[in-house]
Short mmCIF file of C-alpha atoms and ligand atoms in Angstrom, two decimals:
data_model
loop_
_atom_site.label_atom_id
_atom_site.label_comp_id
_atom_site.label_asym_id
_atom_site.label_seq_id
_atom_site.Cartn_x
_atom_site.Cartn_y
_atom_site.Cartn_z
CA MET A 1 27.70 16.88 74.44
CA ARG A 2 30.67 16.27 72.37
CA ILE A 3 33.34 19.50 72.30
CA ALA A 4 36.17 19.31 69.79
CA VAL A 5 39.24 21.40 71.69
CA VAL A 6 41.45 23.36 69.36
CA GLU A 7 44.49 24.81 71.47
CA GLY A 8 46.34 26.09 68.41
CA ASP A 9 49.47 28.01 68.71
CA GLY A 10 51.14 30.46 71.26
CA ILE A 11 49.29 31.26 74.47
CA GLY A 12 46.21 29.27 72.88
CA LYS A 13 47.96 26.27 74.29
CA GLU A 14 48.08 27.82 77.76
CA VAL A 15 44.80 29.50 78.09
CA ILE A 16 42.82 26.76 76.72
CA PRO A 17 43.95 23.92 79.39
CA VAL A 18 42.50 26.37 82.01
CA ALA A 19 39.23 26.81 80.15
CA ARG A 20 38.80 23.19 79.47
CA ASP A 21 39.41 22.13 83.25
CA ALA A 22 36.51 24.75 84.07
CA LEU A 23 34.09 22.94 81.78
CA GLU A 24 35.16 19.43 82.64
CA LEU A 25 34.68 20.27 86.49
CA LEU A 26 31.32 21.68 85.74
CA ARG A 27 30.17 19.14 83.10
CA PRO A 28 31.89 15.83 83.71
CA ASP A 29 29.09 14.49 81.11
CA PHE A 30 30.94 16.42 78.22
CA GLU A 31 33.32 14.58 76.07
CA PHE A 32 36.50 16.53 74.79
CA PHE A 33 38.58 15.67 71.85
CA PRO A 34 41.43 17.45 70.80
CA VAL A 35 42.00 18.80 67.08
CA GLU A 36 45.46 19.84 66.24
CA ALA A 37 45.62 22.81 63.77
CA GLY A 38 47.89 26.13 63.28
CA TYR A 39 51.12 27.45 62.22
CA GLY A 40 52.52 24.79 64.61
CA ARG A 41 51.28 22.10 62.65
CA TRP A 42 52.20 23.40 59.23
CA GLN A 43 55.93 23.93 60.39
CA ARG A 44 56.01 20.22 61.31
CA THR A 45 53.77 18.69 58.53
CA GLY A 46 53.36 21.38 55.68
CA THR A 47 49.56 21.57 56.39
CA ALA A 48 48.12 23.78 58.99
CA ILE A 49 44.68 21.98 58.79
CA ASP A 50 43.28 19.24 56.60
CA GLU A 51 39.56 18.13 55.26
CA GLU A 52 40.11 15.55 57.87
CA GLU A 53 39.88 18.00 60.98
CA ILE A 54 37.41 20.08 59.56
CA ALA A 55 35.02 17.04 59.36
CA MET A 56 35.91 16.42 63.24
CA LEU A 57 35.05 20.07 63.91
CA ARG A 58 31.94 19.74 61.67
CA SER A 59 30.84 16.51 63.86
CA ALA A 60 31.27 18.36 67.22
CA ASP A 61 28.46 19.73 68.93
CA SER A 62 30.67 22.72 70.00
CA ILE A 63 34.06 23.94 69.50
CA LEU A 64 36.31 25.55 71.94
CA PHE A 65 39.41 27.26 70.35
CA GLY A 66 42.41 28.96 71.42
CA ALA A 67 44.28 31.14 68.98
CA VAL A 68 46.33 30.51 65.89
CA THR A 69 49.50 32.18 64.37
CA THR A 70 48.97 33.56 60.70
CA PRO A 71 52.54 34.50 59.41
CA PRO A 72 52.13 37.44 56.78
CA ASP A 73 53.14 35.01 54.36
CA PRO A 74 50.75 35.27 50.93
CA GLY A 75 51.11 31.57 50.48
CA TYR A 76 49.58 30.85 53.83
CA ARG A 77 45.83 30.97 54.61
CA SER A 78 44.41 31.81 58.04
CA VAL A 79 43.27 28.63 59.74
CA ILE A 80 40.63 30.50 61.83
CA VAL A 81 39.30 32.24 58.62
CA ARG A 82 38.81 28.93 56.84
CA ILE A 83 37.07 27.33 59.64
CA ARG A 84 34.66 30.40 59.86
CA LYS A 85 33.92 30.10 55.95
CA GLU A 86 33.88 26.11 55.78
CA LEU A 87 31.44 25.52 58.81
CA ASP A 88 29.50 28.96 57.73
CA LEU A 89 29.84 30.48 61.52
CA TYR A 90 28.28 33.96 60.04
CA ALA A 91 27.76 35.65 63.11
CA ASN A 92 30.68 36.75 65.53
CA ILE A 93 29.24 37.51 68.82
CA ARG A 94 31.51 39.72 70.98
CA PRO A 95 30.09 40.87 74.33
CA VAL A 96 31.94 43.94 76.00
CA LYS A 97 31.02 44.74 79.67
CA GLY A 98 32.28 47.10 82.00
CA GLU A 99 31.14 49.63 84.76
CA GLY A 100 27.99 51.06 83.46
CA PHE A 101 27.79 49.41 79.97
CA GLU A 102 27.16 46.25 78.43
CA MET A 103 27.49 46.09 74.45
CA VAL A 104 27.52 43.24 72.15
CA ILE A 105 29.44 43.77 69.14
CA VAL A 106 27.71 41.38 66.14
CA ARG A 107 30.33 40.98 63.42
CA GLU A 108 29.34 39.62 60.08
CA ASN A 109 32.09 36.86 59.79
CA THR A 110 31.84 35.05 56.39
CA GLU A 111 32.35 37.70 53.69
CA GLY A 112 33.39 41.50 53.18
CA LEU A 113 36.97 42.26 52.96
CA TYR A 114 37.71 38.80 54.08
CA SER A 115 35.83 37.14 51.42
CA GLY A 116 39.29 36.10 50.11
CA ILE A 117 38.54 37.25 46.75
CA GLU A 118 42.20 38.66 45.93
CA THR A 119 44.70 39.13 43.31
CA VAL A 120 48.06 39.81 43.63
CA GLU A 121 50.06 40.99 40.39
CA GLU A 122 53.29 42.62 39.96
CA ASP A 123 52.54 46.17 40.65
CA ARG A 124 49.18 46.03 42.41
CA ALA A 125 47.07 43.70 44.83
CA CYS A 126 43.39 43.87 45.09
CA THR A 127 41.04 42.71 47.73
CA LEU A 128 37.55 42.41 46.97
CA ARG A 129 34.75 43.42 49.35
CA CYS A 130 31.68 41.33 48.86
CA ILE A 131 28.84 42.16 50.70
CA THR A 132 25.96 39.72 49.66
CA ARG A 133 21.90 40.10 50.21
CA LYS A 134 21.95 36.69 52.06
CA GLY A 135 25.10 37.46 54.49
CA SER A 136 23.53 40.83 55.37
CA GLU A 137 20.07 39.77 56.10
CA ARG A 138 21.19 36.84 58.23
CA ILE A 139 23.58 38.72 60.38
CA ALA A 140 21.10 41.85 60.97
CA ARG A 141 18.23 39.09 62.01
CA TYR A 142 20.76 37.46 64.54
CA ALA A 143 21.53 41.03 65.69
CA CYS A 144 17.75 41.98 65.99
CA ARG A 145 16.93 38.87 67.59
CA LEU A 146 19.50 40.22 70.44
CA ALA A 147 18.41 43.75 70.17
CA VAL A 148 14.49 42.43 70.78
CA SER A 149 15.09 41.61 74.24
CA ARG A 150 17.69 44.56 75.02
CA ARG A 151 17.49 48.31 74.03
CA ASP A 152 18.53 49.14 70.59
CA LEU A 153 20.57 48.45 67.43
CA THR A 154 23.55 50.62 66.11
CA VAL A 155 24.54 49.74 62.53
CA GLY A 156 28.51 50.69 61.96
CA HIS A 157 29.63 51.24 58.47
CA LYS A 158 31.43 53.49 56.01
CA ALA A 159 28.33 54.27 53.58
CA ASN A 160 29.42 57.51 52.80
CA VAL A 161 32.42 56.27 50.66
CA LEU A 162 31.67 52.46 50.15
CA LYS A 163 28.67 51.47 48.10
CA SER A 164 28.85 48.07 49.46
CA ASP A 165 27.96 49.57 52.86
CA VAL A 166 25.10 51.66 51.68
CA PHE A 167 23.71 48.02 50.73
CA PHE A 168 24.63 46.66 53.90
CA ARG A 169 23.17 49.47 55.99
CA ASN A 170 19.89 49.46 54.11
CA ILE A 171 19.33 45.77 54.59
CA CYS A 172 20.15 46.25 58.28
CA ILE A 173 17.77 48.77 58.88
CA GLU A 174 14.91 46.94 56.90
CA GLN A 175 15.57 44.29 59.29
CA ALA A 176 15.36 46.34 62.57
CA GLU A 177 12.12 47.97 61.19
CA LEU A 178 10.66 44.52 60.47
CA ALA A 179 11.56 43.15 63.87
CA GLY A 180 10.43 46.52 65.50
CA VAL A 181 13.80 47.11 66.93
CA PRO A 182 14.82 51.03 67.37
CA TRP A 183 18.18 51.49 65.35
CA LYS A 184 20.81 54.12 64.94
CA GLU A 185 23.65 54.28 62.87
CA GLY A 186 27.25 55.71 62.67
CA TYR A 187 30.28 55.75 60.47
CA ILE A 188 32.77 53.06 61.70
CA ASP A 189 35.66 55.43 62.39
CA ALA A 190 33.76 58.06 64.51
CA LEU A 191 32.11 54.92 65.89
CA CYS A 192 35.40 53.39 67.34
CA LEU A 193 36.11 56.64 69.01
CA ASP A 194 32.52 57.17 70.48
CA VAL A 195 32.18 53.84 71.84
CA LEU A 196 35.48 54.60 73.89
CA GLN A 197 34.03 58.05 75.16
CA HIS A 198 30.14 57.02 75.46
CA PRO A 199 30.30 53.12 76.12
CA GLY A 200 26.88 53.57 77.79
CA ARG A 201 25.15 54.74 74.69
CA TYR A 202 25.66 51.34 73.11
CA ASP A 203 23.68 48.32 73.11
CA VAL A 204 23.91 46.03 70.18
CA ILE A 205 26.30 47.13 67.28
CA VAL A 206 26.10 45.16 64.15
CA THR A 207 28.95 45.44 61.31
CA THR A 208 30.67 44.07 58.58
CA ASN A 209 33.90 41.71 59.23
CA LEU A 210 36.89 44.03 59.11
CA PHE A 211 34.96 46.69 60.68
CA GLY A 212 33.90 44.35 63.38
CA ASP A 213 37.37 42.94 64.05
CA ILE A 214 38.76 46.29 64.53
CA LEU A 215 35.73 47.76 66.50
CA SER A 216 36.11 44.63 68.85
CA ASP A 217 39.92 45.02 69.52
CA VAL A 218 39.38 48.84 70.31
CA ALA A 219 36.39 48.03 72.37
CA ALA A 220 38.75 45.92 74.33
CA TYR A 221 40.37 48.83 75.93
CA LEU A 222 36.94 49.22 77.94
CA ALA A 223 37.02 46.09 79.19
CA GLY A 224 40.65 46.25 80.64
CA GLY A 225 42.60 44.42 77.63
CA LEU A 226 42.50 41.75 75.19
CA GLY A 227 42.99 39.10 77.87
CA LEU A 228 39.37 39.60 79.03
CA LEU A 229 37.06 39.30 75.98
CA PRO A 230 35.39 36.18 75.08
CA SER A 231 33.73 35.54 71.61
CA ALA A 232 31.29 33.00 69.93
CA ASN A 233 31.23 32.06 66.31
CA ILE A 234 27.81 30.88 65.60
CA GLY A 235 26.35 29.40 62.22
CA ASP A 236 23.14 27.19 61.96
CA ARG A 237 24.90 23.68 62.48
CA ASN A 238 28.29 24.72 64.38
CA ALA A 239 29.35 26.86 67.12
CA LEU A 240 33.02 27.77 67.76
CA PHE A 241 34.10 29.79 70.94
CA GLU A 242 37.20 31.44 71.14
CA PRO A 243 39.16 34.54 73.01
CA VAL A 244 39.11 37.86 70.90
CA HIS A 245 42.76 37.89 71.23
CA GLY A 246 45.39 36.13 69.16
CA SER A 247 48.20 33.82 69.79
CA ALA A 248 50.25 36.49 71.35
CA PRO A 249 53.58 35.22 70.52
CA ASP A 250 55.47 38.10 72.48
CA ILE A 251 54.14 36.52 75.81
CA ALA A 252 53.83 33.03 74.57
CA GLY A 253 55.29 30.04 76.76
CA ARG A 254 55.70 32.16 79.65
CA ASN A 255 53.20 31.30 81.99
CA VAL A 256 51.75 34.90 81.93
CA ALA A 257 48.83 35.21 79.48
CA ASN A 258 45.45 36.11 81.19
CA PRO A 259 43.20 32.83 80.63
CA VAL A 260 40.03 35.17 81.33
CA ALA A 261 39.13 35.40 77.87
CA ALA A 262 39.22 31.84 77.23
CA LEU A 263 36.93 31.21 80.50
CA ARG A 264 34.59 33.39 79.50
CA SER A 265 34.43 31.83 75.99
CA ALA A 266 33.98 28.57 77.78
CA ALA A 267 31.05 30.09 79.81
CA MET A 268 29.53 31.46 76.49
CA LEU A 269 29.77 27.76 75.18
CA LEU A 270 27.91 26.39 78.30
CA GLY A 271 25.38 29.42 77.72
CA HIS A 272 25.08 28.16 74.34
CA ALA A 273 24.73 24.63 75.39
CA GLY A 274 21.51 25.38 77.33
CA ASP A 275 23.40 25.39 80.81
CA PRO A 276 23.09 29.30 81.73
CA CYS A 277 23.80 28.05 85.23
CA GLY A 278 27.12 26.80 84.62
CA ALA A 279 28.05 29.66 82.57
CA ALA A 280 27.04 31.93 85.49
CA VAL A 281 29.37 30.12 87.82
CA ILE A 282 32.48 30.43 85.71
CA GLU A 283 31.76 34.29 85.63
CA GLU A 284 31.20 34.07 89.25
CA ALA A 285 34.20 32.50 89.50
CA ILE A 286 36.49 34.97 87.63
CA THR A 287 34.87 37.79 89.75
CA ARG A 288 35.70 36.26 92.94
CA VAL A 289 39.18 35.60 92.21
CA LEU A 290 39.71 39.02 90.49
CA ALA A 291 38.15 40.73 93.46
CA ARG A 292 40.70 38.70 95.58
CA GLY A 293 43.47 40.64 93.88
CA VAL A 294 44.65 37.43 92.10
CA ARG A 295 45.50 38.77 88.59
CA THR A 296 47.79 38.17 85.87
CA ARG A 297 50.37 40.63 84.51
CA ASP A 298 48.39 42.55 82.05
CA LEU A 299 45.86 43.45 85.07
CA GLY A 300 48.94 44.46 86.96
CA GLY A 301 49.16 41.50 88.92
CA SER A 302 51.60 38.64 89.20
CA SER A 303 49.85 35.46 88.99
CA GLY A 304 51.05 33.16 86.17
CA THR A 305 48.24 31.42 83.71
CA ARG A 306 48.15 28.11 85.71
CA GLU A 307 47.97 29.67 89.23
CA PHE A 308 45.02 31.67 88.17
CA GLY A 309 43.52 28.59 86.71
CA THR A 310 44.04 26.76 90.01
CA GLU A 311 42.01 29.78 91.96
CA ILE A 312 39.20 29.57 89.48
CA LEU A 313 38.73 25.76 89.93
CA ARG A 314 38.97 26.25 93.76
CA GLU A 315 36.04 28.79 93.42
CA ILE A 316 34.05 26.94 90.85
CA ARG A 317 34.30 24.03 93.47
CA LEU A 318 33.15 26.40 96.27
CA LEU A 319 30.15 27.42 94.28
CA GLN A 320 29.26 23.67 93.51
CA LYS A 321 28.56 23.18 96.96
P1 LIG B 1 47.30 39.51 70.05
O1 LIG B 1 45.96 39.33 70.31
O2 LIG B 1 47.72 38.14 69.63
O3 LIG B 1 48.17 40.36 70.76
C1 LIG B 1 48.21 41.60 71.20
C2 LIG B 1 48.75 42.10 72.25
O4 LIG B 1 47.88 42.05 73.47
C3 LIG B 1 50.01 41.53 72.53
O5 LIG B 1 50.98 42.50 73.30
C4 LIG B 1 49.61 40.32 73.49
O6 LIG B 1 50.99 40.19 74.41
C5 LIG B 1 48.49 41.02 74.34
N1 LIG B 1 47.39 39.68 74.77
C6 LIG B 1 46.70 39.05 73.96
N2 LIG B 1 45.83 38.33 74.62
C7 LIG B 1 46.50 38.12 76.14
C8 LIG B 1 46.11 37.51 77.04
N3 LIG B 1 45.47 36.74 77.12
N4 LIG B 1 46.85 38.04 78.22
C9 LIG B 1 47.86 39.04 78.15
N5 LIG B 1 48.09 39.73 77.01
C10 LIG B 1 47.43 39.30 76.00
O7 LIG B 1 47.38 39.94 68.45
P2 LIG B 1 48.56 40.04 67.41
O8 LIG B 1 49.85 40.43 68.09
O9 LIG B 1 48.18 41.05 66.54
O10 LIG B 1 48.80 38.60 66.64
C11 LIG B 1 49.49 37.74 67.18
C12 LIG B 1 49.08 36.42 66.38
O11 LIG B 1 47.91 35.90 66.49
C13 LIG B 1 48.97 36.54 64.66
O12 LIG B 1 49.82 35.66 63.93
C14 LIG B 1 47.62 36.96 64.33
O13 LIG B 1 47.60 36.49 62.88
C15 LIG B 1 47.16 35.99 65.42
N6 LIG B 1 45.91 36.23 65.70
C16 LIG B 1 44.87 35.04 65.76
C17 LIG B 1 43.44 35.34 66.22
C18 LIG B 1 42.78 33.92 65.98
O14 LIG B 1 43.05 32.73 66.11
N7 LIG B 1 41.33 34.20 66.11
C19 LIG B 1 42.80 36.62 66.33
C20 LIG B 1 43.97 37.76 66.35
C21 LIG B 1 45.24 37.69 65.97
MG1 LIG B 2 41.24 40.60 65.65
#
């Protein structure tokens, strides 16, 4: 397995080395190669990512990705949004687990409001929300495949207002019925609140790009914060694993970022690579280290990113014996 490692910007440079060390320890047979991309590179060289790096990512069996800073500059195109589009990583999978609940948010990752079809004029700016049959069918099918072995599917949308969501909703329900998956639906705004109030009611939730982005940050509250949530971006040929959080410039470079989201992303990478045991070892190491009270600042502790990483490696070694 050849793994491309993109640390990116900010805390990506701190949490990804921890995740990579864990992977290296578990899988000495993996080959890792770095790919430089992000705002820092843009500031230095004038390009955030080139065709050459896209080709390197395409050639990898898997990608471990940190986070990239996207300045609110109209001339700057988000690196991660570009990678998802170019590699056609259409399914963004965001598991959120906690006491008494275990949901998976399945977010469409290539179209909707992030299609990039935009015009900016003097007195108005427009972003086109484009939802296609192909895009909706494949994300609905992906969500149904997950839901078949679980409980049910919830379709999150705003079909009371958006025609494009009537279209999306109908396709999701069509696919759920074809797959024999019990389904329900919710308006995305109400769903954001209900997920917090009754997390146990939710199993697999499928939704469009922006709504899934928002819903997963909302749901992060249930799991203890952004520092804990991993994600997978899956396409037919490539797969990229990254924490849900961003580059966190407010805490970057201070050795306080929580590396658990990055470690869990590495565990998802192993699961996808056909190594569920390796994935379970990482999860168990995290559980044990947290249970010992070793925690980063966001969880009320005082452990640094690197020190937390050292404890994880220690637990992995013990679990390997
Ligand atoms: P963010 O996720 O970077 O940070 C939000 C808040 O959560 C901050 O207060 C941060 O300190 C905290 N936080 C995040 N991860 C943490 C961790 N591992 N441990 C402890 N605390 C953590 O989101 P924000 O501030 O909206 O965006 C910052 C930059 O990141 C922006 O440039 C944005 O575009 C980019 N971003 C990139 C993403 C990606 O590369 N996939 C995803 C989300 C944002
Ligand atoms: Mg987000």
